[in-house]
XYZ file of C-alpha atoms in Angstrom:
766
model
C 2.966 86.509 182.331
C 6.303 86.630 184.155
C 8.231 86.490 180.912
C 6.143 88.699 178.656
C 7.304 89.490 175.120
C 9.243 92.714 174.722
C 6.363 94.572 173.036
C 4.002 93.692 175.875
C 6.645 94.661 178.422
C 7.088 97.985 176.684
C 3.325 98.540 176.748
C 3.194 97.757 180.477
C 6.052 100.177 181.178
C 4.498 102.982 179.162
C 1.012 102.581 180.634
C 2.389 102.409 184.185
C 4.248 105.673 183.667
C 1.167 107.359 182.189
C -1.079 106.230 185.065
C 1.337 107.718 187.610
C 2.135 110.883 185.642
C -1.522 111.811 184.971
C -3.005 110.355 188.147
C -5.100 113.441 188.967
C -6.727 113.443 185.531
C -7.508 109.741 185.815
C -8.906 110.262 189.324
C -11.235 113.024 188.090
C -12.277 110.791 185.212
C -13.068 108.035 187.725
C -15.215 110.420 189.774
C -17.120 111.391 186.638
C -17.712 107.742 185.766
C -18.891 107.081 189.310
C -21.391 109.948 189.298
C -22.744 108.932 185.910
C -23.010 105.321 187.027
C -24.947 106.253 190.166
C -27.483 108.070 188.011
C -27.759 105.193 185.536
C -28.063 102.570 188.282
C -31.324 104.192 189.389
C -32.868 102.540 186.323
C -31.630 99.056 187.240
C -34.590 96.664 187.318
C -35.264 93.462 189.255
C -36.452 90.289 187.546
C -38.882 88.615 189.949
C -40.771 86.174 187.725
C -40.277 82.484 188.433
C -39.929 81.550 184.774
C -37.036 84.006 184.400
C -35.008 81.552 186.485
C -35.144 78.921 183.739
C -33.733 78.668 180.254
C -36.198 79.605 177.521
C -36.030 76.064 176.119
C -36.527 74.376 179.499
C -39.226 71.700 179.319
C -40.651 72.844 182.672
C -41.820 76.193 181.291
C -44.476 75.331 178.628
C -46.819 73.592 181.130
C -46.369 76.484 183.563
C -47.181 78.995 180.840
C -50.197 76.933 179.825
C -51.437 77.026 183.429
C -51.256 80.820 183.386
C -52.912 81.188 179.990
C -55.673 78.638 180.441
C -56.735 79.485 183.975
C -55.746 83.172 183.908
C -53.319 82.617 186.751
C -50.475 80.473 187.978
C -49.783 82.215 191.306
C -51.732 81.492 194.484
C -51.719 83.221 197.868
C -53.173 81.397 200.865
C -54.801 83.824 203.321
C -55.262 82.039 206.658
C -56.594 83.121 210.053
C -58.100 81.744 213.269
C -61.886 81.502 213.244
C -63.287 79.536 216.219
C -66.826 80.541 215.177
C -66.413 79.443 211.565
C -69.480 77.185 211.685
C -71.621 79.847 213.281
C -73.317 82.712 211.456
C -71.044 85.354 212.996
C -67.862 83.587 211.978
C -69.193 82.664 208.547
C -70.223 86.288 207.951
C -66.674 87.418 208.707
C -65.383 84.878 206.200
C -67.850 86.112 203.576
C -66.765 89.697 204.155
C -63.072 88.773 203.959
C -63.549 86.748 200.797
C -65.346 89.668 199.166
C -62.656 92.151 200.224
C -59.886 89.965 198.854
C -61.694 89.220 195.585
C -62.144 92.951 194.943
C -58.442 93.746 195.303
C -56.701 94.797 192.074
C -54.610 91.890 190.874
C -56.749 89.151 192.442
C -58.365 87.032 189.742
C -60.509 84.950 192.093
C -60.925 84.256 195.805
C -62.238 80.882 196.934
C -63.348 79.871 200.426
C -66.189 78.051 202.186
C -68.241 81.166 201.516
C -68.130 80.612 197.727
C -69.739 77.159 197.695
C -73.212 76.653 196.125
C -74.751 76.187 199.572
C -73.819 79.657 200.813
C -74.314 79.965 204.565
C -76.056 76.587 204.509
C -72.649 74.918 204.461
C -72.256 75.514 208.192
C -75.224 73.182 208.895
C -73.087 70.070 208.629
C -75.131 68.118 211.176
C -78.411 68.254 209.263
C -77.188 68.599 205.679
C -75.172 65.715 204.228
C -74.204 67.758 201.181
C -72.750 70.432 203.454
C -70.773 67.823 205.356
C -69.482 66.365 202.082
C -68.353 69.779 200.869
C -66.645 70.634 204.146
C -64.787 67.341 204.136
C -63.807 68.013 200.549
C -62.460 71.463 201.417
C -60.605 70.377 204.559
C -56.933 71.070 204.091
C -57.770 73.523 201.315
C -60.048 76.311 202.598
C -60.671 75.037 206.111
C -58.377 73.435 208.655
C -58.856 69.909 209.889
C -59.632 71.456 213.303
C -62.483 73.367 211.600
C -61.373 76.466 213.467
C -58.956 77.709 210.820
C -60.344 79.503 207.767
C -58.463 80.030 204.507
C -59.133 82.036 201.386
C -57.347 80.878 198.249
C -56.464 83.998 196.238
C -55.563 83.394 192.615
C -53.479 86.300 191.306
C -54.014 87.764 187.870
C -51.122 87.580 185.446
C -50.369 88.189 181.817
C -52.044 85.912 179.354
C -48.618 84.729 178.253
C -45.990 85.144 180.959
C -42.564 85.729 179.454
C -39.048 86.101 180.760
C -39.290 89.762 179.764
C -42.122 90.285 182.251
C -42.212 93.996 182.898
C -41.174 95.585 186.146
C -44.573 97.286 186.253
C -46.287 93.881 186.234
C -43.968 92.632 188.973
C -44.682 95.712 191.064
C -48.429 95.218 190.630
C -48.145 91.626 191.822
C -46.047 92.750 194.786
C -48.578 95.427 195.704
C -51.368 92.857 195.515
C -49.510 90.549 197.902
C -48.818 93.457 200.249
C -52.498 94.434 200.155
C -53.577 90.881 201.025
C -51.082 90.816 203.883
C -52.339 94.164 205.221
C -55.935 92.919 205.275
C -54.994 89.650 206.981
C -53.246 91.531 209.785
C -56.704 92.663 210.895
C -57.713 89.063 211.696
C -56.629 86.813 214.588
C -53.325 85.100 213.694
C -53.916 86.282 210.138
C -51.117 85.454 207.745
C -50.415 84.616 204.112
C -48.327 81.946 202.437
C -47.552 80.580 198.999
C -44.621 80.337 196.616
C -45.391 83.766 195.150
C -45.250 85.224 198.670
C -41.863 83.615 199.266
C -40.561 85.078 196.025
C -41.902 88.494 196.953
C -40.334 88.446 200.421
C -37.134 86.929 199.096
C -36.638 89.712 196.583
C -37.479 92.329 199.200
C -34.683 90.910 201.346
C -32.348 90.861 198.367
C -33.016 94.517 197.677
C -32.130 95.400 201.253
C -29.051 93.195 201.093
C -27.932 94.688 197.811
C -28.117 98.208 199.212
C -26.354 97.466 202.493
C -24.196 94.356 202.454
C -22.011 95.292 199.485
C -20.790 98.540 201.006
C -20.584 96.962 204.473
C -18.367 94.170 203.153
C -16.014 96.629 201.481
C -15.972 98.910 204.531
C -15.148 96.090 206.963
C -12.378 94.843 204.699
C -10.931 98.336 204.394
C -10.983 98.817 208.170
C -8.961 95.619 208.542
C -6.457 96.954 206.024
C -6.271 100.180 208.038
C -5.343 98.161 211.121
C -2.827 96.055 209.219
C -1.118 98.859 207.288
C -1.689 101.652 209.821
C -2.289 104.252 207.145
C -5.489 106.163 206.473
C -4.810 106.104 202.746
C -5.086 102.305 202.747
C -8.506 102.601 204.334
C -9.949 104.771 201.586
C -8.041 103.504 198.548
C -9.448 99.940 198.505
C -12.901 101.232 199.487
C -12.823 103.716 196.613
C -11.946 100.923 194.177
C -14.806 98.779 195.493
C -17.336 101.612 195.307
C -16.296 102.759 191.838
C -16.230 99.223 190.443
C -19.578 98.326 192.019
C -21.447 101.423 190.895
C -19.940 101.434 187.418
C -20.960 97.780 187.071
C -24.511 98.553 188.177
C -24.659 101.540 185.857
C -23.434 99.489 182.905
C -25.930 96.717 183.684
C -28.746 99.270 183.708
C -27.534 100.742 180.423
C -27.576 97.389 178.612
C -30.920 96.402 180.155
C -29.644 93.567 182.372
C -31.912 92.843 185.347
C -30.989 91.938 188.919
C -31.992 88.383 189.843
C -32.335 86.294 192.999
C -28.626 85.517 193.383
C -27.349 88.948 192.364
C -26.809 90.081 195.961
C -23.466 88.265 195.835
C -22.319 90.561 193.015
C -21.079 93.175 195.482
C -19.196 90.493 197.398
C -17.459 89.237 194.248
C -16.422 92.732 193.228
C -15.124 93.323 196.747
C -13.003 90.175 196.644
C -11.387 91.030 193.322
C -10.865 94.683 194.262
C -9.364 94.018 197.706
C -7.091 91.220 196.487
C -5.780 93.328 193.603
C -5.301 96.429 195.736
C -3.486 94.616 198.546
C -0.882 93.154 196.185
C -0.157 96.692 194.955
C 0.009 98.037 198.520
C 2.425 95.366 199.733
C 4.795 95.769 196.781
C 4.628 99.570 196.928
C 5.401 99.623 200.668
C 8.273 97.181 200.170
C 9.860 99.461 197.591
C 9.394 102.498 199.818
C 11.052 100.591 202.620
C 13.973 99.826 200.287
C 14.499 103.559 199.796
C 12.841 104.250 196.451
C 11.154 107.607 195.884
C 7.338 107.384 196.125
C 6.602 108.144 192.461
C 9.320 105.829 191.208
C 8.263 103.130 193.694
C 4.664 103.253 192.441
C 5.739 103.188 188.807
C 7.961 100.172 189.425
C 5.171 98.497 191.405
C 2.667 98.882 188.595
C 5.272 97.752 186.076
C 6.159 94.650 188.115
C 2.565 93.650 188.898
C 1.035 94.738 185.594
C 0.813 91.328 183.944
C 0.119 89.352 187.124
C -2.831 91.671 187.784
C -4.044 91.359 184.206
C -3.690 87.575 184.429
C -5.541 87.451 187.752
C -8.444 89.493 186.368
C -8.611 87.261 183.292
C -8.809 84.138 185.450
C -11.584 85.821 187.430
C -13.405 86.473 184.179
C -12.927 82.860 183.091
C -14.174 81.519 186.433
C -17.144 83.877 186.570
C -17.796 83.540 182.855
C -18.194 79.782 183.151
C -21.510 80.470 184.896
C -22.861 81.825 181.620
C -23.013 78.216 180.414
C -25.664 77.487 183.061
C -29.248 76.975 181.923
C -30.540 78.461 185.180
C -31.443 82.089 184.543
C -30.109 83.696 187.753
C -26.798 81.803 187.524
C -26.404 82.666 183.843
C -27.097 86.345 184.559
C -24.798 86.304 187.590
C -22.001 85.104 185.329
C -22.535 88.058 183.004
C -22.660 90.515 185.905
C -19.515 89.257 187.600
C -17.564 89.242 184.336
C -18.463 92.909 183.892
C -17.671 93.539 187.556
C -14.200 91.973 187.330
C -13.385 94.070 184.268
C -14.571 97.221 186.023
C -12.299 96.441 188.987
C -9.331 96.614 186.614
C -10.542 99.981 185.329
C -11.166 101.283 188.855
C -7.695 100.242 190.052
C -6.047 102.097 187.197
C -8.097 105.249 187.768
C -8.042 105.425 191.572
C -4.965 103.761 193.081
C -2.198 106.012 191.621
C -3.756 109.156 193.092
C -4.489 107.608 196.490
C -1.019 106.046 196.718
C 0.843 109.315 196.159
C -1.420 112.041 197.563
C 0.366 113.535 200.597
C 3.237 111.063 200.156
C 6.365 113.159 200.721
C 8.729 110.792 202.511
C 10.950 108.285 200.801
C 11.033 106.092 203.897
C 8.328 103.765 205.077
C 7.788 102.842 208.691
C 4.513 101.055 208.168
C 6.274 97.705 208.330
C 7.305 98.176 211.941
C 5.788 95.452 214.088
C 5.574 92.954 211.241
C 8.837 91.213 212.141
C 6.914 88.335 213.691
C 5.123 87.729 210.398
C 8.462 87.812 208.565
C 9.893 85.244 210.955
C 6.866 82.981 210.637
C 6.904 83.100 206.839
C 10.615 82.288 206.720
C 10.071 79.422 209.154
C 7.249 78.147 206.974
C 9.539 78.153 203.944
C 12.106 76.188 205.935
C 9.513 73.538 206.800
C 8.378 73.352 203.195
C 11.885 72.845 201.833
C 12.731 70.284 204.521
C 9.550 68.200 204.376
C 7.855 68.747 200.997
C 6.609 65.211 200.405
C 4.964 64.649 203.828
C 3.123 67.961 203.461
C 1.936 66.984 199.997
C 0.886 63.460 200.997
C -1.027 64.682 204.069
C -2.853 67.274 201.988
C -3.829 64.721 199.360
C -4.989 62.240 202.014
C -7.250 64.812 203.632
C -8.664 65.829 200.254
C -9.241 62.206 199.234
C -11.211 61.560 202.411
C -13.282 64.725 202.022
C -13.797 64.076 198.313
C -15.838 60.964 199.071
C -18.414 63.307 200.570
C -19.053 64.820 197.138
C -21.086 61.736 196.279
C -23.278 62.317 199.333
C -24.276 65.905 198.604
C -27.977 66.643 198.981
C -30.111 69.368 197.442
C -32.249 71.710 199.538
C -35.604 72.021 197.744
C -37.564 73.309 200.741
C -37.793 76.947 199.749
C -38.688 77.975 203.300
C -35.131 77.002 204.255
C -34.010 80.085 202.310
C -35.268 82.186 205.223
C -34.352 82.298 208.879
C -36.617 80.221 211.168
C -37.737 83.400 212.949
C -38.834 85.184 209.761
C -42.571 85.884 209.248
C -42.732 83.817 206.057
C -41.466 80.690 207.845
C -43.931 81.191 210.698
C -46.723 81.546 208.142
C -45.730 78.319 206.449
C -45.559 76.538 209.789
C -49.142 77.564 210.488
C -50.371 76.485 207.058
C -48.463 73.211 207.184
C -49.739 72.319 210.655
C -53.375 73.325 210.188
C -54.099 72.880 206.494
C -51.749 70.009 205.844
C -49.543 71.500 203.152
C -48.491 74.850 201.674
C -47.007 73.536 198.432
C -49.542 74.250 195.676
C -49.251 72.565 192.285
C -51.446 71.252 189.485
C -52.180 68.526 186.971
C -53.531 69.669 183.604
C -55.635 67.141 181.664
C -56.648 67.764 178.020
C -60.289 66.974 177.166
C -62.623 67.495 174.237
C -65.826 69.486 174.362
C -68.371 68.643 175.518
C -67.033 67.050 178.712
C -68.565 63.597 179.073
C -68.770 60.811 181.648
C -65.684 59.119 180.249
C -63.567 62.227 180.891
C -64.745 62.456 184.486
C -64.203 58.750 184.957
C -60.588 58.954 183.791
C -59.903 61.848 186.147
C -61.602 59.949 188.961
C -59.259 57.026 188.266
C -56.256 59.359 188.294
C -57.234 60.851 191.636
C -57.861 57.413 193.079
C -54.404 56.232 191.993
C -52.714 59.299 193.457
C -54.627 59.114 196.746
C -53.985 55.398 197.173
C -50.283 55.803 196.455
C -50.165 58.698 198.878
C -51.209 56.449 201.723
C -49.510 53.265 200.555
C -46.040 54.487 199.581
C -43.579 56.731 201.334
C -42.597 58.206 197.981
C -45.766 60.303 197.978
C -46.232 60.936 201.669
C -45.967 64.693 201.072
C -49.246 64.809 199.093
C -52.020 66.099 201.340
C -54.865 67.192 199.044
C -56.292 66.335 195.626
C -59.174 68.420 194.266
C -60.872 68.704 190.864
C -64.280 69.297 189.292
C -65.000 65.605 189.806
C -64.828 66.009 193.574
C -67.053 69.075 193.578
C -69.676 67.500 191.327
C -69.657 64.309 193.396
C -70.174 66.347 196.565
C -73.115 68.442 195.344
C -74.790 66.212 192.760
C -77.947 64.377 193.919
C -77.095 61.651 191.407
C -73.936 59.541 191.941
C -71.943 60.620 188.874
C -69.449 57.815 189.414
C -72.132 55.331 188.462
C -72.922 56.981 185.127
C -71.818 55.101 182.045
C -70.367 56.577 178.904
C -73.776 56.555 177.240
C -75.901 59.275 175.646
C -77.989 59.585 178.792
C -74.988 59.546 181.093
C -73.093 62.079 178.973
C -76.157 64.330 178.879
C -76.403 64.282 182.680
C -72.707 65.035 183.038
C -72.973 67.881 180.532
C -75.920 69.312 182.407
C -74.095 69.089 185.744
C -71.039 70.849 184.301
C -73.189 73.598 182.766
C -75.018 74.226 186.046
C -71.693 74.319 187.882
C -70.273 76.884 185.445
C -73.390 79.072 185.699
C -73.761 79.029 189.479
C -70.076 79.218 190.403
C -68.330 80.916 187.485
C -65.166 81.884 189.425
C -64.608 78.407 190.811
C -65.489 76.867 187.465
C -62.895 78.933 185.586
C -60.300 77.740 188.100
C -61.037 74.114 187.234
C -62.104 74.208 183.563
C -60.228 76.385 181.082
C -59.485 76.999 177.429
C -55.973 77.660 176.159
C -56.250 80.752 173.923
C -53.298 79.624 171.805
C -54.999 76.558 170.353
C -58.534 76.670 171.849
C -57.895 73.345 173.599
C -59.892 72.537 176.731
C -58.122 71.499 179.930
C -59.298 70.248 183.302
C -57.273 71.178 186.362
C -56.535 68.880 189.281
C -55.313 70.955 192.220
C -52.713 69.300 194.438
C -51.471 70.305 197.860
C -48.227 68.992 199.324
C -46.005 69.707 202.274
C -43.407 72.299 201.410
C -41.257 71.388 204.397
C -40.134 67.876 203.557
C -36.808 66.273 202.585
C -35.570 66.964 199.083
C -35.522 63.337 197.968
C -39.143 62.821 199.092
C -40.254 65.911 197.218
C -38.426 64.730 194.118
C -39.930 61.241 194.353
C -43.366 62.711 194.942
C -43.247 64.845 191.818
C -41.796 62.037 189.699
C -44.407 59.552 190.917
C -47.303 61.872 190.129
C -45.814 62.693 186.738
C -45.411 58.995 185.903
C -49.026 58.304 186.856
C -50.284 61.196 184.735
C -48.182 60.082 181.764
C -49.452 56.525 182.116
C -53.139 57.459 182.262
C -53.024 60.439 179.893
C -50.325 59.740 177.281
C -49.870 61.843 174.199
C -51.824 60.714 171.148
C -52.107 61.896 167.590
C -55.120 64.033 168.501
C -54.487 65.139 172.086
C -51.404 66.234 174.042
C -50.257 64.446 177.174
C -51.323 65.403 180.676
C -48.981 67.856 182.376
C -47.718 68.433 185.915
C -46.693 71.979 186.809
C -46.903 74.817 189.336
C -44.628 76.769 191.662
C -44.066 73.713 193.829
C -42.681 71.785 190.845
C -40.593 74.624 189.428
C -38.973 75.570 192.716
C -38.175 71.927 193.440
C -36.408 71.643 190.087
C -34.584 74.957 190.276
C -31.836 74.140 192.802
C -31.371 70.634 191.360
C -30.612 72.145 187.980
C -28.236 74.590 189.608
C -26.352 71.647 191.128
C -26.211 69.881 187.774
C -24.842 73.034 186.171
C -22.324 73.531 188.993
C -20.133 70.673 187.829
C -20.386 71.783 184.203
C -19.392 75.353 185.052
C -16.609 74.123 187.353
C -15.208 71.971 184.544
C -15.367 74.878 182.097
C -13.661 77.166 184.620
C -10.940 74.631 185.421
C -10.157 73.869 181.764
C -10.287 77.532 180.750
C -8.040 78.678 183.602
C -5.609 75.803 182.998
C -5.264 76.707 179.315
C -4.793 80.380 180.128
C -2.197 79.709 182.821
C -0.314 77.293 180.576
C -0.147 79.912 177.835
C 0.619 82.767 180.229
C 3.437 80.945 182.000
C 4.508 79.242 178.757
C 4.425 75.914 180.581
C 1.766 73.241 180.901
C 3.448 72.023 184.085
C 3.236 75.410 185.774
C -0.338 75.798 184.561
C -1.297 72.547 186.279
C 0.704 73.304 189.413
C -0.923 76.706 189.801
C -4.407 75.235 189.428
C -4.092 72.325 191.885
C -3.913 74.252 195.205
C -7.107 76.079 194.304
C -9.183 73.010 193.480
C -8.288 71.253 196.727
C -10.179 73.663 199.067
C -13.285 73.424 196.899
C -13.254 69.627 196.962
C -12.577 69.654 200.697
C -15.381 72.071 201.630
C -18.048 70.560 199.373
C -16.973 67.102 200.502
C -17.370 68.060 204.148
C -20.872 69.381 203.358
C -21.658 65.964 201.943
C -20.243 64.170 204.981
C -22.184 66.250 207.513
C -25.361 66.098 205.421
C -25.855 69.841 204.969
C -28.010 70.376 201.851
C -26.824 72.624 199.058
C -28.918 75.713 198.360
C -28.763 78.411 195.692
C -25.886 80.187 197.414
C -23.798 77.033 197.651
C -24.472 75.833 194.130
C -22.189 78.445 192.504
C -19.313 78.283 194.949
C -17.093 75.873 192.970
C -16.579 77.858 189.766
C -16.614 81.222 191.545
C -14.093 80.195 194.205
C -11.753 78.715 191.625
C -11.692 81.986 189.741
C -11.069 83.955 192.930
C -8.426 81.877 194.696
C -6.253 81.380 191.612
C -5.459 85.120 191.672
C -3.064 84.649 194.562
C -1.489 81.643 192.868
C -0.647 83.768 189.835
C 1.012 86.445 191.963
C 2.909 83.867 194.018
C 4.108 81.833 191.032
C 5.168 85.001 189.202
C 7.139 86.232 192.210
C 8.752 82.814 192.709
C 9.874 82.508 189.092
C 11.138 86.090 188.968
C 13.320 85.654 192.045
C 14.384 82.162 190.983
C 15.744 83.447 187.683
C 17.416 86.374 189.456
C 19.015 84.424 192.329
C 19.011 80.806 191.147
C 18.212 79.449 194.633
C 14.896 77.757 195.362
C 14.796 78.517 199.092
C 15.562 82.217 198.583
C 12.967 82.412 195.798
C 10.326 80.859 198.069
C 11.224 83.269 200.872
C 10.938 86.255 198.528
C 7.580 85.002 197.220
C 6.318 84.498 200.768
C 7.441 87.983 201.809
C 5.700 89.663 198.843
C 2.842 87.671 197.337
C 2.445 85.545 200.472
C 2.219 88.597 202.696
C -0.370 90.145 200.358
C -2.383 86.904 200.399
C -2.484 86.882 204.196
C -3.552 90.520 204.456
C -6.172 90.335 201.707
C -7.617 87.048 202.982
C -7.886 88.381 206.529
C -9.590 91.547 205.271
C -11.982 89.639 203.028
C -12.920 87.065 205.651
C -13.844 89.856 208.056
C -15.667 91.687 205.287
C -17.612 88.599 204.281
C -18.972 88.332 207.810
C -21.427 91.020 206.689
C -23.064 88.495 204.377
C -23.825 86.199 207.310
C -26.209 88.840 208.693
C -28.512 88.546 205.680
C -32.088 87.343 206.161
C -31.731 85.344 202.936
C -30.019 82.054 203.835
C -28.388 81.428 200.399
C -26.537 84.716 200.874
C -25.459 83.557 204.340
C -24.286 80.213 202.911
C -22.396 81.924 200.120
C -20.657 84.251 202.565
C -19.760 81.470 204.975
C -18.449 79.118 202.305
C -16.582 81.938 200.583
C -14.747 82.603 203.848
C -13.833 78.934 204.109
C -12.666 78.699 200.498
C -10.613 81.878 200.885
C -8.923 80.436 203.968
C -8.477 77.108 202.196
C -7.007 78.870 199.186
C -4.600 80.743 201.473
C -3.367 77.482 203.007
C -3.097 75.904 199.583
C -1.082 78.795 198.198
C 1.196 79.044 201.248
C 1.775 75.296 201.662
C 0.805 73.145 198.687
C 1.775 75.559 195.905
C 5.321 76.157 197.252
C 5.795 72.397 197.678
C 4.748 71.733 194.076
C 6.866 74.605 192.751
C 9.967 73.515 194.701
C 9.609 69.873 193.594
C 9.090 70.902 189.969
C 12.000 73.357 190.113
C 14.327 70.575 191.270
C 12.912 68.027 188.849
C 13.149 70.253 185.763
C 16.184 72.324 186.884
C 14.456 75.689 186.584
C 17.206 77.364 188.595
C 19.971 76.304 186.261
């Protein structure tokens, strides 16, 4: 990069001259691209299906798809409200009316409550009717609270027969409208609220849409205001902001054109584009102002600036693309898509800089002198003093840095995963309050399922095996802490046991016993068809029959307990219902399971993507600088902040969420930009002057100054992300600020130390 071949140097010189000479034409072309992109971005769609977050080949998806096909739904909304008169005719009538209203909503496949039991209003006579008491006890924690003053209606949402990753936006909108309609009805009832994983997804994406429309521009605007204060020139307020806006909208327009959809983590796209755009623009501003201050004419100063920074900028964008592109290797859908989006965004920043900056830099620029640097003498003095300290005490600085990183690095082995999806929202948000109510009164808001294959007709042996499964799960739930989050187990066995006059558990697998079981199942299907189809279903793909065991668990529990709970249930199901030559194995699935696995798989992919980014950037830097040593030196200061910050998260016990899980690869790609500019400036001045101290001072005054200004602007800009209602966005913004500051320290302290030691060791100055 600093020593480019003559043909590449000639290309850089020619293109720099053309960009300056025809700056008005390029600016008009940029405006045209921006207007076209705004129009195209109107067609940008959002992918809101849960299965779109997983790789097509992920083993968690087939059971989830089977649940949707076989039982016509895989999404559940819990509608809960206060009903002190639930076991009186007035209260029961209100529940009947509500259940009917909800069941008639478009998009609701079935609505189940105490009002849909075979006993009808007779279920409220629990004192005189033992069957009613049995049913109420059975439904406690499911459709009625343990206080028996909280009523719930379980709404099963209709979906496609075969949910796919290409689920249409129209289908997503219909589901969202159904959830909104349920919420509107529940607001008419005392303390009425709704909960469920599908509700969290709905509200989460609504927040992301608001964030995407506001936070991106706010981040760029705040950063530009900081640059206005630092550079004291109105042009340096609008120039970086114009680059951010053009790059962001052109990226969105291109994504819409190729059919790419916005996903759950895509809110950070605007932040990433802002980082790349501001960092690139500030390096140009600092060098351009320096040349003006040295007496160069504005047009010549800009041409020389673009010529000098041409390959460092290209190299920085390429490292961004490598860092962002490593996310494409992830098997988690949103992370994979985010990698594609940010790669496109980084490339569009390069285009936007070339189209916009030349015009903004020279419009109204008539003076050959520059007074913008007045008042920055203190910064010059500090940077020179810092270089003096570095050259006098390089080894102590290096050893202290490594010691701190080694201590923090131990925390990497203590990182925890946040699988409580409610933690993605602020504690004061309506969705968290709803979950608190459901968790406290119904015992658990995490809904999931066990699917058991059976042969028709269903016989006593089938029911007996399911009864054994439920017994094992219930016993383990009370005997072992690994399953303490399980609060409810419900299947057709429980319903038949509650309403049957004959103890079905005592029936043997005999012709008479099987006949009685078959009769009981048939009566159940005839009298309660909606409830029956929720518990007994046929997979249309292979006409296999499946029985459904509904599970309820606490959503708000530690990640390791949730993981152990799911694994324990899955092991029990596999043990009792293994795969045979004639029947498939039992399956465990549902939103609760998928969401618990999602962040864990993001964490697993984080280290893979970080390794890919590190290796890719190292190879590129080694080739660009024509030195493996410089490639390694340039990479080291940017890995240290990542290890330090993630290690501290492990030490303090803060769980990693979706926003944190991508920070390693993304931050590496971002922070290495400054290292490229600094190393290029250092080598250029070292070859010109031959003195290490003077080369470090020159690098600090140019690239170092630009790093300080851009980091300060970006940190202030990223504060906008901390106002989001979606906690992963807040985490991403907060950690990005820390990694940017850590990268600044690394590039101002560690990188100069490594470069000075290597320059002396390998005699670069000679």
